[in-house]
Amino acid sequence: MLEETARKIETMEIRGAGSIARAAAQALKGEAEAHDGDLHGFRDAMDDARERLLDTRPTAVSLENAVRHVLADLKDAETLDEARNTVVERADEFVEHSREAVKTIGEYGANRIPDGATVLTHCHSSASLSAIETAHRDGKEIEVVAAETRPRMQGHITVRQLSDAGVPVTLIVDGAVRLFMKQADIVVVGADTVAANGAQINKVGTSTVALCAREARVPVVVCAETYKFSPDTVHGELVEIEERDPGEVADPEEFPGVEIRNPAFDATPPRYVDAIVTERGVVSPHEAHHVIEKYLEDSG
Ligand code: RUB
């Protein structure tokens, strides 16, 4: 099960920072339940599982935070049963917290979306769509403009989900974002990682969306659970930007002699973000380090 989950994360069958984190927690739980060796062997197996999961995709810190949460008490376990129970309990706790967090962000985020608003979004973020769908369910007459999000077209997932939920939605190419920003009232996007300085790392193109929003004086709201905040960045560590297979952009054989690059994420500086909606409340990007100190284990 763990190997299957790791592969699905690599191939993006499981994707989106929240889903990746929950899948990792569940995979660790499955691995713990299936283990039939001794305590020493169990610890080794969990170490291997941890390495395998962290090896899948480098950018979303939600994955690392999930793994850290699930394995946090393993070092104190004195018997195999204790070790197994702590992994299972903490995995369940993480998944439940994560699901609740997305709902709560939906409520807080919906409050930020005015009645009659046109919301512009990029990629597919469950936390952002939770806010947009909640605003719609609350009776607000909103519509959404979604960028298709080359090369993997996560915008298609967004428009299908919103259309199924009855939200009027328009699909545009990424290059049309500046044009459509003129009619937007708010930008709502998700995050893979929020750095201690408030920079937000999300699907490549998000920083361009934010720049266009600033130019047009449209507020940018980021929806991100607290486990998307990165403790390592407190000490100045940079967030690694995943570079994916160039074949996702174009067939390299059709362009001999051409370098094709495929960075999957980019960083939006904190000055282009107006608010970050978390399940603990709405914070300014400048308060990101407080979120890390207060809510994330081993952040010191
Ligand atoms: C997904 C992406 C999403 C964030 C937040 O990238 O950038 O905006 O992960 O999503 P990819 P969520 O498709 O490459 O995984 O709010 O669902 O956690």
mmCIF file with all atom_site columns, N, CA, C and O in Angstrom, residues 2-34:
data_model
loop_
_atom_site.group_PDB
_atom_site.id
_atom_site.type_symbol
_atom_site.label_atom_id
_atom_site.label_alt_id
_atom_site.label_comp_id
_atom_site.label_asym_id
_atom_site.label_entity_id
_atom_site.label_seq_id
_atom_site.pdbx_PDB_ins_code
_atom_site.Cartn_x
_atom_site.Cartn_y
_atom_site.Cartn_z
_atom_site.occupancy
_atom_site.B_iso_or_equiv
_atom_site.pdbx_formal_charge
_atom_site.auth_seq_id
_atom_site.auth_comp_id
_atom_site.auth_asym_id
_atom_site.auth_atom_id
_atom_site.pdbx_PDB_model_num
ATOM 1   N N  . LEU A 1 2  ? 1.951  1.244  0.798   1.00 0.00 ? 2  LEU A N  1
ATOM 2   C CA . LEU A 1 2  ? 2.790  2.440  0.854   1.00 0.00 ? 2  LEU A CA 1
ATOM 3   C C  . LEU A 1 2  ? 3.424  2.735  -0.504  1.00 0.00 ? 2  LEU A C  1
ATOM 4   O O  . LEU A 1 2  ? 3.403  3.870  -0.981  1.00 0.00 ? 2  LEU A O  1
ATOM 5   N N  . GLU A 1 3  ? 3.946  1.685  -1.145  1.00 0.00 ? 3  GLU A N  1
ATOM 6   C CA . GLU A 1 3  ? 4.575  1.870  -2.448  1.00 0.00 ? 3  GLU A CA 1
ATOM 7   C C  . GLU A 1 3  ? 3.545  2.375  -3.465  1.00 0.00 ? 3  GLU A C  1
ATOM 8   O O  . GLU A 1 3  ? 3.834  3.247  -4.281  1.00 0.00 ? 3  GLU A O  1
ATOM 9   N N  . GLU A 1 4  ? 2.349  1.831  -3.377  1.00 0.00 ? 4  GLU A N  1
ATOM 10  C CA . GLU A 1 4  ? 1.289  2.247  -4.309  1.00 0.00 ? 4  GLU A CA 1
ATOM 11  C C  . GLU A 1 4  ? 0.969  3.736  -4.106  1.00 0.00 ? 4  GLU A C  1
ATOM 12  O O  . GLU A 1 4  ? 0.855  4.501  -5.068  1.00 0.00 ? 4  GLU A O  1
ATOM 13  N N  . THR A 1 5  ? 0.845  4.142  -2.854  1.00 0.00 ? 5  THR A N  1
ATOM 14  C CA . THR A 1 5  ? 0.564  5.561  -2.565  1.00 0.00 ? 5  THR A CA 1
ATOM 15  C C  . THR A 1 5  ? 1.710  6.434  -3.066  1.00 0.00 ? 5  THR A C  1
ATOM 16  O O  . THR A 1 5  ? 1.479  7.473  -3.699  1.00 0.00 ? 5  THR A O  1
ATOM 17  N N  . ALA A 1 6  ? 2.951  6.013  -2.793  1.00 0.00 ? 6  ALA A N  1
ATOM 18  C CA . ALA A 1 6  ? 4.109  6.808  -3.227  1.00 0.00 ? 6  ALA A CA 1
ATOM 19  C C  . ALA A 1 6  ? 4.087  6.986  -4.744  1.00 0.00 ? 6  ALA A C  1
ATOM 20  O O  . ALA A 1 6  ? 4.305  8.089  -5.259  1.00 0.00 ? 6  ALA A O  1
ATOM 21  N N  . ARG A 1 7  ? 3.796  5.904  -5.454  1.00 0.00 ? 7  ARG A N  1
ATOM 22  C CA . ARG A 1 7  ? 3.752  5.998  -6.935  1.00 0.00 ? 7  ARG A CA 1
ATOM 23  C C  . ARG A 1 7  ? 2.639  6.938  -7.391  1.00 0.00 ? 7  ARG A C  1
ATOM 24  O O  . ARG A 1 7  ? 2.815  7.722  -8.314  1.00 0.00 ? 7  ARG A O  1
ATOM 25  N N  . LYS A 1 8  ? 1.487  6.826  -6.720  1.00 0.00 ? 8  LYS A N  1
ATOM 26  C CA . LYS A 1 8  ? 0.360  7.686  -7.125  1.00 0.00 ? 8  LYS A CA 1
ATOM 27  C C  . LYS A 1 8  ? 0.677  9.159  -6.872  1.00 0.00 ? 8  LYS A C  1
ATOM 28  O O  . LYS A 1 8  ? 0.224  10.030 -7.606  1.00 0.00 ? 8  LYS A O  1
ATOM 29  N N  . ILE A 1 9  ? 1.443  9.436  -5.825  1.00 0.00 ? 9  ILE A N  1
ATOM 30  C CA . ILE A 1 9  ? 1.841  10.834 -5.571  1.00 0.00 ? 9  ILE A CA 1
ATOM 31  C C  . ILE A 1 9  ? 2.818  11.285 -6.663  1.00 0.00 ? 9  ILE A C  1
ATOM 32  O O  . ILE A 1 9  ? 2.680  12.372 -7.229  1.00 0.00 ? 9  ILE A O  1
ATOM 33  N N  . GLU A 1 10 ? 3.768  10.416 -6.994  1.00 0.00 ? 10 GLU A N  1
ATOM 34  C CA . GLU A 1 10 ? 4.758  10.768 -8.035  1.00 0.00 ? 10 GLU A CA 1
ATOM 35  C C  . GLU A 1 10 ? 4.092  11.041 -9.381  1.00 0.00 ? 10 GLU A C  1
ATOM 36  O O  . GLU A 1 10 ? 4.451  11.974 -10.091 1.00 0.00 ? 10 GLU A O  1
ATOM 37  N N  . THR A 1 11 ? 3.118  10.186 -9.721  1.00 0.00 ? 11 THR A N  1
ATOM 38  C CA . THR A 1 11 ? 2.487  10.335 -11.044 1.00 0.00 ? 11 THR A CA 1
ATOM 39  C C  . THR A 1 11 ? 1.341  11.346 -11.010 1.00 0.00 ? 11 THR A C  1
ATOM 40  O O  . THR A 1 11 ? 0.682  11.570 -12.021 1.00 0.00 ? 11 THR A O  1
ATOM 41  N N  . MET A 1 12 ? 1.080  11.894 -9.844  1.00 0.00 ? 12 MET A N  1
ATOM 42  C CA . MET A 1 12 ? 0.044  12.905 -9.625  1.00 0.00 ? 12 MET A CA 1
ATOM 43  C C  . MET A 1 12 ? -1.378 12.358 -9.745  1.00 0.00 ? 12 MET A C  1
ATOM 44  O O  . MET A 1 12 ? -2.315 13.124 -9.942  1.00 0.00 ? 12 MET A O  1
ATOM 45  N N  . GLU A 1 13 ? -1.500 11.025 -9.617  1.00 0.00 ? 13 GLU A N  1
ATOM 46  C CA . GLU A 1 13 ? -2.855 10.482 -9.498  1.00 0.00 ? 13 GLU A CA 1
ATOM 47  C C  . GLU A 1 13 ? -3.451 10.985 -8.181  1.00 0.00 ? 13 GLU A C  1
ATOM 48  O O  . GLU A 1 13 ? -4.641 11.253 -8.067  1.00 0.00 ? 13 GLU A O  1
ATOM 49  N N  . ILE A 1 14 ? -2.571 11.076 -7.174  1.00 0.00 ? 14 ILE A N  1
ATOM 50  C CA . ILE A 1 14 ? -2.932 11.797 -5.944  1.00 0.00 ? 14 ILE A CA 1
ATOM 51  C C  . ILE A 1 14 ? -2.174 13.111 -6.006  1.00 0.00 ? 14 ILE A C  1
ATOM 52  O O  . ILE A 1 14 ? -0.955 13.114 -6.136  1.00 0.00 ? 14 ILE A O  1
ATOM 53  N N  . ARG A 1 15 ? -2.891 14.222 -5.945  1.00 0.00 ? 15 ARG A N  1
ATOM 54  C CA . ARG A 1 15 ? -2.209 15.507 -6.091  1.00 0.00 ? 15 ARG A CA 1
ATOM 55  C C  . ARG A 1 15 ? -2.956 16.571 -5.279  1.00 0.00 ? 15 ARG A C  1
ATOM 56  O O  . ARG A 1 15 ? -4.074 16.354 -4.834  1.00 0.00 ? 15 ARG A O  1
ATOM 57  N N  . GLY A 1 16 ? -2.280 17.734 -5.156  1.00 0.00 ? 16 GLY A N  1
ATOM 58  C CA . GLY A 1 16 ? -2.817 18.776 -4.289  1.00 0.00 ? 16 GLY A CA 1
ATOM 59  C C  . GLY A 1 16 ? -2.236 18.537 -2.893  1.00 0.00 ? 16 GLY A C  1
ATOM 60  O O  . GLY A 1 16 ? -2.242 17.403 -2.395  1.00 0.00 ? 16 GLY A O  1
ATOM 61  N N  . ALA A 1 17 ? -1.725 19.609 -2.287  1.00 0.00 ? 17 ALA A N  1
ATOM 62  C CA . ALA A 1 17 ? -0.935 19.447 -1.059  1.00 0.00 ? 17 ALA A CA 1
ATOM 63  C C  . ALA A 1 17 ? -1.707 18.773 0.080   1.00 0.00 ? 17 ALA A C  1
ATOM 64  O O  . ALA A 1 17 ? -1.138 17.978 0.839   1.00 0.00 ? 17 ALA A O  1
ATOM 65  N N  . GLY A 1 18 ? -2.988 19.089 0.208   1.00 0.00 ? 18 GLY A N  1
ATOM 66  C CA . GLY A 1 18 ? -3.777 18.486 1.287   1.00 0.00 ? 18 GLY A CA 1
ATOM 67  C C  . GLY A 1 18 ? -3.996 16.999 1.051   1.00 0.00 ? 18 GLY A C  1
ATOM 68  O O  . GLY A 1 18 ? -3.803 16.172 1.961   1.00 0.00 ? 18 GLY A O  1
ATOM 69  N N  . SER A 1 19 ? -4.358 16.642 -0.164  1.00 0.00 ? 19 SER A N  1
ATOM 70  C CA . SER A 1 19 ? -4.606 15.228 -0.489  1.00 0.00 ? 19 SER A CA 1
ATOM 71  C C  . SER A 1 19 ? -3.332 14.407 -0.336  1.00 0.00 ? 19 SER A C  1
ATOM 72  O O  . SER A 1 19 ? -3.368 13.271 0.150   1.00 0.00 ? 19 SER A O  1
ATOM 73  N N  . ILE A 1 20 ? -2.216 14.980 -0.757  1.00 0.00 ? 20 ILE A N  1
ATOM 74  C CA . ILE A 1 20 ? -0.934 14.272 -0.639  1.00 0.00 ? 20 ILE A CA 1
ATOM 75  C C  . ILE A 1 20 ? -0.642 13.986 0.835   1.00 0.00 ? 20 ILE A C  1
ATOM 76  O O  . ILE A 1 20 ? -0.240 12.877 1.214   1.00 0.00 ? 20 ILE A O  1
ATOM 77  N N  . ALA A 1 21 ? -0.867 14.987 1.673   1.00 0.00 ? 21 ALA A N  1
ATOM 78  C CA . ALA A 1 21 ? -0.576 14.830 3.110   1.00 0.00 ? 21 ALA A CA 1
ATOM 79  C C  . ALA A 1 21 ? -1.463 13.752 3.731   1.00 0.00 ? 21 ALA A C  1
ATOM 80  O O  . ALA A 1 21 ? -0.992 12.890 4.485   1.00 0.00 ? 21 ALA A O  1
ATOM 81  N N  . ARG A 1 22 ? -2.744 13.786 3.400   1.00 0.00 ? 22 ARG A N  1
ATOM 82  C CA . ARG A 1 22 ? -3.667 12.782 3.970   1.00 0.00 ? 22 ARG A CA 1
ATOM 83  C C  . ARG A 1 22 ? -3.317 11.385 3.470   1.00 0.00 ? 22 ARG A C  1
ATOM 84  O O  . ARG A 1 22 ? -3.327 10.418 4.234   1.00 0.00 ? 22 ARG A O  1
ATOM 85  N N  . ALA A 1 23 ? -2.971 11.280 2.182   1.00 0.00 ? 23 ALA A N  1
ATOM 86  C CA . ALA A 1 23 ? -2.619 9.965  1.620   1.00 0.00 ? 23 ALA A CA 1
ATOM 87  C C  . ALA A 1 23 ? -1.363 9.423  2.297   1.00 0.00 ? 23 ALA A C  1
ATOM 88  O O  . ALA A 1 23 ? -1.266 8.218  2.579   1.00 0.00 ? 23 ALA A O  1
ATOM 89  N N  . ALA A 1 24 ? -0.400 10.293 2.585   1.00 0.00 ? 24 ALA A N  1
ATOM 90  C CA . ALA A 1 24 ? 0.841  9.856  3.242   1.00 0.00 ? 24 ALA A CA 1
ATOM 91  C C  . ALA A 1 24 ? 0.533  9.344  4.650   1.00 0.00 ? 24 ALA A C  1
ATOM 92  O O  . ALA A 1 24 ? 1.051  8.294  5.071   1.00 0.00 ? 24 ALA A O  1
ATOM 93  N N  . ALA A 1 25 ? -0.310 10.063 5.367   1.00 0.00 ? 25 ALA A N  1
ATOM 94  C CA . ALA A 1 25 ? -0.665 9.635  6.736   1.00 0.00 ? 25 ALA A CA 1
ATOM 95  C C  . ALA A 1 25 ? -1.351 8.275  6.684   1.00 0.00 ? 25 ALA A C  1
ATOM 96  O O  . ALA A 1 25 ? -1.046 7.365  7.483   1.00 0.00 ? 25 ALA A O  1
ATOM 97  N N  . GLN A 1 26 ? -2.269 8.116  5.740   1.00 0.00 ? 26 GLN A N  1
ATOM 98  C CA . GLN A 1 26 ? -2.982 6.837  5.627   1.00 0.00 ? 26 GLN A CA 1
ATOM 99  C C  . GLN A 1 26 ? -2.049 5.705  5.220   1.00 0.00 ? 26 GLN A C  1
ATOM 100 O O  . GLN A 1 26 ? -2.189 4.569  5.690   1.00 0.00 ? 26 GLN A O  1
ATOM 101 N N  . ALA A 1 27 ? -1.070 6.007  4.384   1.00 0.00 ? 27 ALA A N  1
ATOM 102 C CA . ALA A 1 27 ? -0.117 4.975  3.954   1.00 0.00 ? 27 ALA A CA 1
ATOM 103 C C  . ALA A 1 27 ? 0.745  4.523  5.137   1.00 0.00 ? 27 ALA A C  1
ATOM 104 O O  . ALA A 1 27 ? 1.034  3.329  5.288   1.00 0.00 ? 27 ALA A O  1
ATOM 105 N N  . LEU A 1 28 ? 1.143  5.471  5.977   1.00 0.00 ? 28 LEU A N  1
ATOM 106 C CA . LEU A 1 28 ? 1.931  5.102  7.167   1.00 0.00 ? 28 LEU A CA 1
ATOM 107 C C  . LEU A 1 28 ? 1.095  4.235  8.099   1.00 0.00 ? 28 LEU A C  1
ATOM 108 O O  . LEU A 1 28 ? 1.578  3.254  8.680   1.00 0.00 ? 28 LEU A O  1
ATOM 109 N N  . LYS A 1 29 ? -0.169 4.585  8.240   1.00 0.00 ? 29 LYS A N  1
ATOM 110 C CA . LYS A 1 29 ? -1.076 3.785  9.073   1.00 0.00 ? 29 LYS A CA 1
ATOM 111 C C  . LYS A 1 29 ? -1.165 2.360  8.522   1.00 0.00 ? 29 LYS A C  1
ATOM 112 O O  . LYS A 1 29 ? -1.035 1.378  9.264   1.00 0.00 ? 29 LYS A O  1
ATOM 113 N N  . GLY A 1 30 ? -1.363 2.244  7.208   1.00 0.00 ? 30 GLY A N  1
ATOM 114 C CA . GLY A 1 30 ? -1.474 0.921  6.571   1.00 0.00 ? 30 GLY A CA 1
ATOM 115 C C  . GLY A 1 30 ? -0.211 0.098  6.784   1.00 0.00 ? 30 GLY A C  1
ATOM 116 O O  . GLY A 1 30 ? -0.259 -1.092 7.090   1.00 0.00 ? 30 GLY A O  1
ATOM 117 N N  . GLU A 1 31 ? 0.931  0.766  6.655   1.00 0.00 ? 31 GLU A N  1
ATOM 118 C CA . GLU A 1 31 ? 2.216  0.098  6.839   1.00 0.00 ? 31 GLU A CA 1
ATOM 119 C C  . GLU A 1 31 ? 2.364  -0.387 8.291   1.00 0.00 ? 31 GLU A C  1
ATOM 120 O O  . GLU A 1 31 ? 2.832  -1.496 8.542   1.00 0.00 ? 31 GLU A O  1
ATOM 121 N N  . ALA A 1 32 ? 1.942  0.451  9.212   1.00 0.00 ? 32 ALA A N  1
ATOM 122 C CA . ALA A 1 32 ? 2.042  0.101  10.643  1.00 0.00 ? 32 ALA A CA 1
ATOM 123 C C  . ALA A 1 32 ? 1.151  -1.101 10.950  1.00 0.00 ? 32 ALA A C  1
ATOM 124 O O  . ALA A 1 32 ? 1.562  -2.038 11.651  1.00 0.00 ? 32 ALA A O  1
ATOM 125 N N  . GLU A 1 33 ? -0.052 -1.080 10.430  1.00 0.00 ? 33 GLU A N  1
ATOM 126 C CA . GLU A 1 33 ? -0.992 -2.180 10.722  1.00 0.00 ? 33 GLU A CA 1
ATOM 127 C C  . GLU A 1 33 ? -0.518 -3.500 10.116  1.00 0.00 ? 33 GLU A C  1
ATOM 128 O O  . GLU A 1 33 ? -0.758 -4.561 10.679  1.00 0.00 ? 33 GLU A O  1
ATOM 129 N N  . ALA A 1 34 ? 0.159  -3.407 8.984   1.00 0.00 ? 34 ALA A N  1
ATOM 130 C CA . ALA A 1 34 ? 0.561  -4.638 8.290   1.00 0.00 ? 34 ALA A CA 1
ATOM 131 C C  . ALA A 1 34 ? 1.854  -5.236 8.850   1.00 0.00 ? 34 ALA A C  1
ATOM 132 O O  . ALA A 1 34 ? 2.179  -6.387 8.564   1.00 0.00 ? 34 ALA A O  1
#
